[in-house]
Amino acid sequence: MKPFSPLCPASRRGIALAELLAVVSLVAILVALLSPVVGQAMAAAKQTKGVANLRQIGSAARLYAADHQGLLPYAYYEDKYHYSLALSGYVASSKMTYGTTTTEINPIFQDPSAAINKAKCHYSAHPLLMPSVSKNGAASTPQTRINQIARPASLVLLADGCQDPSTGSVSATLSAVEEITTRYGAFGASPETAVPPGPNTDRKNSSGHIRWRMQGDTAAKFLFVDGHVKLLHPGELRYLNILAD
């Protein structure tokens, strides 16, 4: 018979506790190592979804034009529609309704990478191709015929919009494009010259802001007239991409 040793149970408890602490420490290290990787994977997945959204919107714009004598919708028509409403019947998911508030939001027009994911639309249109108009201004502001747009493979139609930090909403159009084209003429830049990206921030005051959102100081998504989407970094967008002929 082995002699009774009161130290055995305590010794085993000590070993078990040490093993548990070692496992917890290992798990903590693995979590610390994997967290950035998981975060990057989630960001990439959101970016991929946003690209897919823009491609669907590009297809919807062409289908809309085919049903409306080749005309693109206005970006915003006062008291009538936002372009997302005009195109919502041509994309997957639920169709939007419109009134003083949007009672149904189609997620195709929401960008998963947007900082505030609650507005009805996170993409802004090229104002020279899809202008915003008041009821009184529509008669003097013609809509654009998509088949008459020169250089459809190099001209931007929509892009990530700069958000109002209080509401998450974006301007219906990239409101400083006209200013950019004026600067282009004033400074005699080449069409291949990179467009200055402007302040990289979401803000309500859009004065001097080009109004596309560089996600995480890295890149913004741009839908071109021919339907392809590009992720462009600061300095990669050229004047030829926004100068409507």
mmCIF file with all atom_site columns, N, CA and C in Angstrom, residues 46-95:
data_model
loop_
_atom_site.group_PDB
_atom_site.id
_atom_site.type_symbol
_atom_site.label_atom_id
_atom_site.label_alt_id
_atom_site.label_comp_id
_atom_site.label_asym_id
_atom_site.label_entity_id
_atom_site.label_seq_id
_atom_site.pdbx_PDB_ins_code
_atom_site.Cartn_x
_atom_site.Cartn_y
_atom_site.Cartn_z
_atom_site.occupancy
_atom_site.B_iso_or_equiv
_atom_site.pdbx_formal_charge
_atom_site.auth_seq_id
_atom_site.auth_comp_id
_atom_site.auth_asym_id
_atom_site.auth_atom_id
_atom_site.pdbx_PDB_model_num
ATOM 1   N N  . LYS A 1 46 ? -16.469 43.647 -47.563 1.00 0.00 ? 46 LYS A N  1
ATOM 2   C CA . LYS A 1 46 ? -17.345 44.808 -47.728 1.00 0.00 ? 46 LYS A CA 1
ATOM 3   C C  . LYS A 1 46 ? -17.043 45.528 -49.031 1.00 0.00 ? 46 LYS A C  1
ATOM 4   N N  . GLN A 1 47 ? -15.759 45.653 -49.332 1.00 0.00 ? 47 GLN A N  1
ATOM 5   C CA . GLN A 1 47 ? -15.352 46.328 -50.562 1.00 0.00 ? 47 GLN A CA 1
ATOM 6   C C  . GLN A 1 47 ? -15.858 45.571 -51.787 1.00 0.00 ? 47 GLN A C  1
ATOM 7   N N  . THR A 1 48 ? -15.740 44.246 -51.743 1.00 0.00 ? 48 THR A N  1
ATOM 8   C CA . THR A 1 48 ? -16.215 43.415 -52.844 1.00 0.00 ? 48 THR A CA 1
ATOM 9   C C  . THR A 1 48 ? -17.723 43.571 -53.034 1.00 0.00 ? 48 THR A C  1
ATOM 10  N N  . LYS A 1 49 ? -18.462 43.614 -51.928 1.00 0.00 ? 49 LYS A N  1
ATOM 11  C CA . LYS A 1 49 ? -19.904 43.802 -51.998 1.00 0.00 ? 49 LYS A CA 1
ATOM 12  C C  . LYS A 1 49 ? -20.244 45.166 -52.584 1.00 0.00 ? 49 LYS A C  1
ATOM 13  N N  . GLY A 1 50 ? -19.500 46.196 -52.184 1.00 0.00 ? 50 GLY A N  1
ATOM 14  C CA . GLY A 1 50 ? -19.740 47.527 -52.734 1.00 0.00 ? 50 GLY A CA 1
ATOM 15  C C  . GLY A 1 50 ? -19.494 47.580 -54.233 1.00 0.00 ? 50 GLY A C  1
ATOM 16  N N  . VAL A 1 51 ? -18.451 46.898 -54.696 1.00 0.00 ? 51 VAL A N  1
ATOM 17  C CA . VAL A 1 51 ? -18.171 46.827 -56.129 1.00 0.00 ? 51 VAL A CA 1
ATOM 18  C C  . VAL A 1 51 ? -19.326 46.137 -56.854 1.00 0.00 ? 51 VAL A C  1
ATOM 19  N N  . ALA A 1 52 ? -19.825 45.044 -56.272 1.00 0.00 ? 52 ALA A N  1
ATOM 20  C CA . ALA A 1 52 ? -20.956 44.329 -56.871 1.00 0.00 ? 52 ALA A CA 1
ATOM 21  C C  . ALA A 1 52 ? -22.196 45.217 -56.925 1.00 0.00 ? 52 ALA A C  1
ATOM 22  N N  . ASN A 1 53 ? -22.415 46.006 -55.866 1.00 0.00 ? 53 ASN A N  1
ATOM 23  C CA . ASN A 1 53 ? -23.554 46.932 -55.861 1.00 0.00 ? 53 ASN A CA 1
ATOM 24  C C  . ASN A 1 53 ? -23.467 47.910 -57.027 1.00 0.00 ? 53 ASN A C  1
ATOM 25  N N  . LEU A 1 54 ? -22.283 48.507 -57.198 1.00 0.00 ? 54 LEU A N  1
ATOM 26  C CA . LEU A 1 54 ? -22.123 49.495 -58.261 1.00 0.00 ? 54 LEU A CA 1
ATOM 27  C C  . LEU A 1 54 ? -22.305 48.862 -59.633 1.00 0.00 ? 54 LEU A C  1
ATOM 28  N N  . ARG A 1 55 ? -21.857 47.638 -59.801 1.00 0.00 ? 55 ARG A N  1
ATOM 29  C CA . ARG A 1 55 ? -22.058 46.968 -61.086 1.00 0.00 ? 55 ARG A CA 1
ATOM 30  C C  . ARG A 1 55 ? -23.544 46.779 -61.366 1.00 0.00 ? 55 ARG A C  1
ATOM 31  N N  . GLN A 1 56 ? -24.304 46.402 -60.333 1.00 0.00 ? 56 GLN A N  1
ATOM 32  C CA . GLN A 1 56 ? -25.758 46.259 -60.509 1.00 0.00 ? 56 GLN A CA 1
ATOM 33  C C  . GLN A 1 56 ? -26.399 47.594 -60.864 1.00 0.00 ? 56 GLN A C  1
ATOM 34  N N  . ILE A 1 57 ? -25.936 48.656 -60.221 1.00 0.00 ? 57 ILE A N  1
ATOM 35  C CA . ILE A 1 57 ? -26.489 49.984 -60.512 1.00 0.00 ? 57 ILE A CA 1
ATOM 36  C C  . ILE A 1 57 ? -26.162 50.385 -61.948 1.00 0.00 ? 57 ILE A C  1
ATOM 37  N N  . GLY A 1 58 ? -24.936 50.065 -62.400 1.00 0.00 ? 58 GLY A N  1
ATOM 38  C CA . GLY A 1 58 ? -24.574 50.352 -63.787 1.00 0.00 ? 58 GLY A CA 1
ATOM 39  C C  . GLY A 1 58 ? -25.474 49.621 -64.769 1.00 0.00 ? 58 GLY A C  1
ATOM 40  N N  . SER A 1 59 ? -25.764 48.359 -64.494 1.00 0.00 ? 59 SER A N  1
ATOM 41  C CA . SER A 1 59 ? -26.679 47.594 -65.344 1.00 0.00 ? 59 SER A CA 1
ATOM 42  C C  . SER A 1 59 ? -28.076 48.204 -65.315 1.00 0.00 ? 59 SER A C  1
ATOM 43  N N  . ALA A 1 60 ? -28.504 48.625 -64.114 1.00 0.00 ? 60 ALA A N  1
ATOM 44  C CA . ALA A 1 60 ? -29.829 49.232 -63.973 1.00 0.00 ? 60 ALA A CA 1
ATOM 45  C C  . ALA A 1 60 ? -29.926 50.521 -64.770 1.00 0.00 ? 60 ALA A C  1
ATOM 46  N N  . ALA A 1 61 ? -28.857 51.313 -64.778 1.00 0.00 ? 61 ALA A N  1
ATOM 47  C CA . ALA A 1 61 ? -28.878 52.569 -65.533 1.00 0.00 ? 61 ALA A CA 1
ATOM 48  C C  . ALA A 1 61 ? -29.045 52.312 -67.023 1.00 0.00 ? 61 ALA A C  1
ATOM 49  N N  . ARG A 1 62 ? -28.388 51.271 -67.533 1.00 0.00 ? 62 ARG A N  1
ATOM 50  C CA . ARG A 1 62 ? -28.529 50.959 -68.961 1.00 0.00 ? 62 ARG A CA 1
ATOM 51  C C  . ARG A 1 62 ? -29.929 50.427 -69.281 1.00 0.00 ? 62 ARG A C  1
ATOM 52  N N  . LEU A 1 63 ? -30.484 49.626 -68.373 1.00 0.00 ? 63 LEU A N  1
ATOM 53  C CA . LEU A 1 63 ? -31.847 49.125 -68.588 1.00 0.00 ? 63 LEU A CA 1
ATOM 54  C C  . LEU A 1 63 ? -32.855 50.265 -68.532 1.00 0.00 ? 63 LEU A C  1
ATOM 55  N N  . TYR A 1 64 ? -32.658 51.186 -67.570 1.00 0.00 ? 64 TYR A N  1
ATOM 56  C CA . TYR A 1 64 ? -33.538 52.354 -67.467 1.00 0.00 ? 64 TYR A CA 1
ATOM 57  C C  . TYR A 1 64 ? -33.489 53.151 -68.766 1.00 0.00 ? 64 TYR A C  1
ATOM 58  N N  . ALA A 1 65 ? -32.268 53.388 -69.251 1.00 0.00 ? 65 ALA A N  1
ATOM 59  C CA . ALA A 1 65 ? -32.119 54.170 -70.478 1.00 0.00 ? 65 ALA A CA 1
ATOM 60  C C  . ALA A 1 65 ? -32.813 53.474 -71.653 1.00 0.00 ? 65 ALA A C  1
ATOM 61  N N  . ALA A 1 66 ? -32.703 52.151 -71.708 1.00 0.00 ? 66 ALA A N  1
ATOM 62  C CA . ALA A 1 66 ? -33.347 51.409 -72.804 1.00 0.00 ? 66 ALA A CA 1
ATOM 63  C C  . ALA A 1 66 ? -34.860 51.593 -72.779 1.00 0.00 ? 66 ALA A C  1
ATOM 64  N N  . ASP A 1 67 ? -35.434 51.797 -71.590 1.00 0.00 ? 67 ASP A N  1
ATOM 65  C CA . ASP A 1 67 ? -36.886 51.989 -71.456 1.00 0.00 ? 67 ASP A CA 1
ATOM 66  C C  . ASP A 1 67 ? -37.303 53.451 -71.567 1.00 0.00 ? 67 ASP A C  1
ATOM 67  N N  . HIS A 1 68 ? -36.323 54.374 -71.633 1.00 0.00 ? 68 HIS A N  1
ATOM 68  C CA . HIS A 1 68 ? -36.654 55.808 -71.629 1.00 0.00 ? 68 HIS A CA 1
ATOM 69  C C  . HIS A 1 68 ? -35.910 56.536 -72.758 1.00 0.00 ? 68 HIS A C  1
ATOM 70  N N  . GLN A 1 69 ? -36.027 55.996 -73.952 1.00 0.00 ? 69 GLN A N  1
ATOM 71  C CA . GLN A 1 69 ? -35.447 56.615 -75.144 1.00 0.00 ? 69 GLN A CA 1
ATOM 72  C C  . GLN A 1 69 ? -33.949 56.929 -74.986 1.00 0.00 ? 69 GLN A C  1
ATOM 73  N N  . GLY A 1 70 ? -33.243 56.087 -74.268 1.00 0.00 ? 70 GLY A N  1
ATOM 74  C CA . GLY A 1 70 ? -31.806 56.260 -74.117 1.00 0.00 ? 70 GLY A CA 1
ATOM 75  C C  . GLY A 1 70 ? -31.381 57.241 -73.039 1.00 0.00 ? 70 GLY A C  1
ATOM 76  N N  . LEU A 1 71 ? -32.353 57.817 -72.302 1.00 0.00 ? 71 LEU A N  1
ATOM 77  C CA . LEU A 1 71 ? -32.040 58.864 -71.328 1.00 0.00 ? 71 LEU A CA 1
ATOM 78  C C  . LEU A 1 71 ? -31.687 58.281 -69.953 1.00 0.00 ? 71 LEU A C  1
ATOM 79  N N  . LEU A 1 72 ? -30.643 58.830 -69.337 1.00 0.00 ? 72 LEU A N  1
ATOM 80  C CA . LEU A 1 72 ? -30.340 58.527 -67.945 1.00 0.00 ? 72 LEU A CA 1
ATOM 81  C C  . LEU A 1 72 ? -31.265 59.346 -67.043 1.00 0.00 ? 72 LEU A C  1
ATOM 82  N N  . PRO A 1 73 ? -31.565 58.881 -65.843 1.00 0.00 ? 73 PRO A N  1
ATOM 83  C CA . PRO A 1 73 ? -32.392 59.697 -64.939 1.00 0.00 ? 73 PRO A CA 1
ATOM 84  C C  . PRO A 1 73 ? -31.598 60.878 -64.397 1.00 0.00 ? 73 PRO A C  1
ATOM 85  N N  . TYR A 1 74 ? -32.310 61.879 -63.936 1.00 0.00 ? 74 TYR A N  1
ATOM 86  C CA . TYR A 1 74 ? -31.648 62.915 -63.150 1.00 0.00 ? 74 TYR A CA 1
ATOM 87  C C  . TYR A 1 74 ? -31.143 62.267 -61.855 1.00 0.00 ? 74 TYR A C  1
ATOM 88  N N  . ALA A 1 75 ? -30.097 62.848 -61.279 1.00 0.00 ? 75 ALA A N  1
ATOM 89  C CA . ALA A 1 75 ? -29.634 62.342 -59.986 1.00 0.00 ? 75 ALA A CA 1
ATOM 90  C C  . ALA A 1 75 ? -30.683 62.622 -58.911 1.00 0.00 ? 75 ALA A C  1
ATOM 91  N N  . TYR A 1 76 ? -31.289 63.799 -59.002 1.00 0.00 ? 76 TYR A N  1
ATOM 92  C CA . TYR A 1 76 ? -32.362 64.168 -58.070 1.00 0.00 ? 76 TYR A CA 1
ATOM 93  C C  . TYR A 1 76 ? -33.318 65.094 -58.792 1.00 0.00 ? 76 TYR A C  1
ATOM 94  N N  . TYR A 1 77 ? -34.592 64.780 -58.697 1.00 0.00 ? 77 TYR A N  1
ATOM 95  C CA . TYR A 1 77 ? -35.633 65.607 -59.299 1.00 0.00 ? 77 TYR A CA 1
ATOM 96  C C  . TYR A 1 77 ? -36.538 66.013 -58.146 1.00 0.00 ? 77 TYR A C  1
ATOM 97  N N  . GLU A 1 78 ? -36.558 67.302 -57.842 1.00 0.00 ? 78 GLU A N  1
ATOM 98  C CA . GLU A 1 78 ? -37.266 67.806 -56.660 1.00 0.00 ? 78 GLU A CA 1
ATOM 99  C C  . GLU A 1 78 ? -38.719 67.319 -56.606 1.00 0.00 ? 78 GLU A C  1
ATOM 100 N N  . ASP A 1 79 ? -39.078 66.751 -55.455 1.00 0.00 ? 79 ASP A N  1
ATOM 101 C CA . ASP A 1 79 ? -40.435 66.266 -55.175 1.00 0.00 ? 79 ASP A CA 1
ATOM 102 C C  . ASP A 1 79 ? -40.868 65.097 -56.069 1.00 0.00 ? 79 ASP A C  1
ATOM 103 N N  . LYS A 1 80 ? -39.946 64.547 -56.854 1.00 0.00 ? 80 LYS A N  1
ATOM 104 C CA . LYS A 1 80 ? -40.304 63.429 -57.726 1.00 0.00 ? 80 LYS A CA 1
ATOM 105 C C  . LYS A 1 80 ? -39.491 62.186 -57.397 1.00 0.00 ? 80 LYS A C  1
ATOM 106 N N  . TYR A 1 81 ? -38.183 62.288 -57.525 1.00 0.00 ? 81 TYR A N  1
ATOM 107 C CA . TYR A 1 81 ? -37.389 61.101 -57.252 1.00 0.00 ? 81 TYR A CA 1
ATOM 108 C C  . TYR A 1 81 ? -35.920 61.426 -57.034 1.00 0.00 ? 81 TYR A C  1
ATOM 109 N N  . HIS A 1 82 ? -35.243 60.490 -56.395 1.00 0.00 ? 82 HIS A N  1
ATOM 110 C CA . HIS A 1 82 ? -33.789 60.399 -56.337 1.00 0.00 ? 82 HIS A CA 1
ATOM 111 C C  . HIS A 1 82 ? -33.434 59.313 -57.347 1.00 0.00 ? 82 HIS A C  1
ATOM 112 N N  . TYR A 1 83 ? -32.252 59.361 -57.928 1.00 0.00 ? 83 TYR A N  1
ATOM 113 C CA . TYR A 1 83 ? -31.941 58.376 -58.968 1.00 0.00 ? 83 TYR A CA 1
ATOM 114 C C  . TYR A 1 83 ? -32.046 56.941 -58.456 1.00 0.00 ? 83 TYR A C  1
ATOM 115 N N  . SER A 1 84 ? -31.799 56.741 -57.157 1.00 0.00 ? 84 SER A N  1
ATOM 116 C CA . SER A 1 84 ? -31.907 55.393 -56.609 1.00 0.00 ? 84 SER A CA 1
ATOM 117 C C  . SER A 1 84 ? -33.343 54.874 -56.688 1.00 0.00 ? 84 SER A C  1
ATOM 118 N N  . LEU A 1 85 ? -34.298 55.774 -56.571 1.00 0.00 ? 85 LEU A N  1
ATOM 119 C CA . LEU A 1 85 ? -35.701 55.385 -56.738 1.00 0.00 ? 85 LEU A CA 1
ATOM 120 C C  . LEU A 1 85 ? -35.991 55.055 -58.198 1.00 0.00 ? 85 LEU A C  1
ATOM 121 N N  . ALA A 1 86 ? -35.470 55.886 -59.103 1.00 0.00 ? 86 ALA A N  1
ATOM 122 C CA . ALA A 1 86 ? -35.715 55.658 -60.528 1.00 0.00 ? 86 ALA A CA 1
ATOM 123 C C  . ALA A 1 86 ? -35.157 54.314 -60.985 1.00 0.00 ? 86 ALA A C  1
ATOM 124 N N  . LEU A 1 87 ? -34.030 53.897 -60.401 1.00 0.00 ? 87 LEU A N  1
ATOM 125 C CA . LEU A 1 87 ? -33.370 52.666 -60.842 1.00 0.00 ? 87 LEU A CA 1
ATOM 126 C C  . LEU A 1 87 ? -33.734 51.445 -60.019 1.00 0.00 ? 87 LEU A C  1
ATOM 127 N N  . SER A 1 88 ? -34.433 51.641 -58.913 1.00 0.00 ? 88 SER A N  1
ATOM 128 C CA . SER A 1 88 ? -34.633 50.529 -57.976 1.00 0.00 ? 88 SER A CA 1
ATOM 129 C C  . SER A 1 88 ? -35.436 49.381 -58.574 1.00 0.00 ? 88 SER A C  1
ATOM 130 N N  . GLY A 1 89 ? -36.282 49.676 -59.543 1.00 0.00 ? 89 GLY A N  1
ATOM 131 C CA . GLY A 1 89 ? -37.044 48.615 -60.171 1.00 0.00 ? 89 GLY A CA 1
ATOM 132 C C  . GLY A 1 89 ? -36.235 47.757 -61.129 1.00 0.00 ? 89 GLY A C  1
ATOM 133 N N  . TYR A 1 90 ? -34.989 48.161 -61.378 1.00 0.00 ? 90 TYR A N  1
ATOM 134 C CA . TYR A 1 90 ? -34.134 47.443 -62.323 1.00 0.00 ? 90 TYR A CA 1
ATOM 135 C C  . TYR A 1 90 ? -33.023 46.655 -61.642 1.00 0.00 ? 90 TYR A C  1
ATOM 136 N N  . VAL A 1 91 ? -33.028 46.611 -60.315 1.00 0.00 ? 91 VAL A N  1
ATOM 137 C CA . VAL A 1 91 ? -31.994 45.874 -59.594 1.00 0.00 ? 91 VAL A CA 1
ATOM 138 C C  . VAL A 1 91 ? -32.645 44.815 -58.711 1.00 0.00 ? 91 VAL A C  1
ATOM 139 N N  . ALA A 1 92 ? -31.825 43.913 -58.202 1.00 0.00 ? 92 ALA A N  1
ATOM 140 C CA . ALA A 1 92 ? -32.323 42.883 -57.301 1.00 0.00 ? 92 ALA A CA 1
ATOM 141 C C  . ALA A 1 92 ? -32.733 43.503 -55.971 1.00 0.00 ? 92 ALA A C  1
ATOM 142 N N  . SER A 1 93 ? -33.401 42.727 -55.147 1.00 0.00 ? 93 SER A N  1
ATOM 143 C CA . SER A 1 93 ? -33.836 43.124 -53.815 1.00 0.00 ? 93 SER A CA 1
ATOM 144 C C  . SER A 1 93 ? -35.101 43.977 -53.901 1.00 0.00 ? 93 SER A C  1
ATOM 145 N N  . SER A 1 94 ? -35.498 44.541 -52.765 1.00 0.00 ? 94 SER A N  1
ATOM 146 C CA . SER A 1 94 ? -36.795 45.223 -52.695 1.00 0.00 ? 94 SER A CA 1
ATOM 147 C C  . SER A 1 94 ? -36.790 46.554 -53.435 1.00 0.00 ? 94 SER A C  1
ATOM 148 N N  . LYS A 1 95 ? -37.927 46.876 -54.016 1.00 0.00 ? 95 LYS A N  1
ATOM 149 C CA . LYS A 1 95 ? -38.063 48.154 -54.691 1.00 0.00 ? 95 LYS A CA 1
ATOM 150 C C  . LYS A 1 95 ? -38.319 49.248 -53.662 1.00 0.00 ? 95 LYS A C  1
#
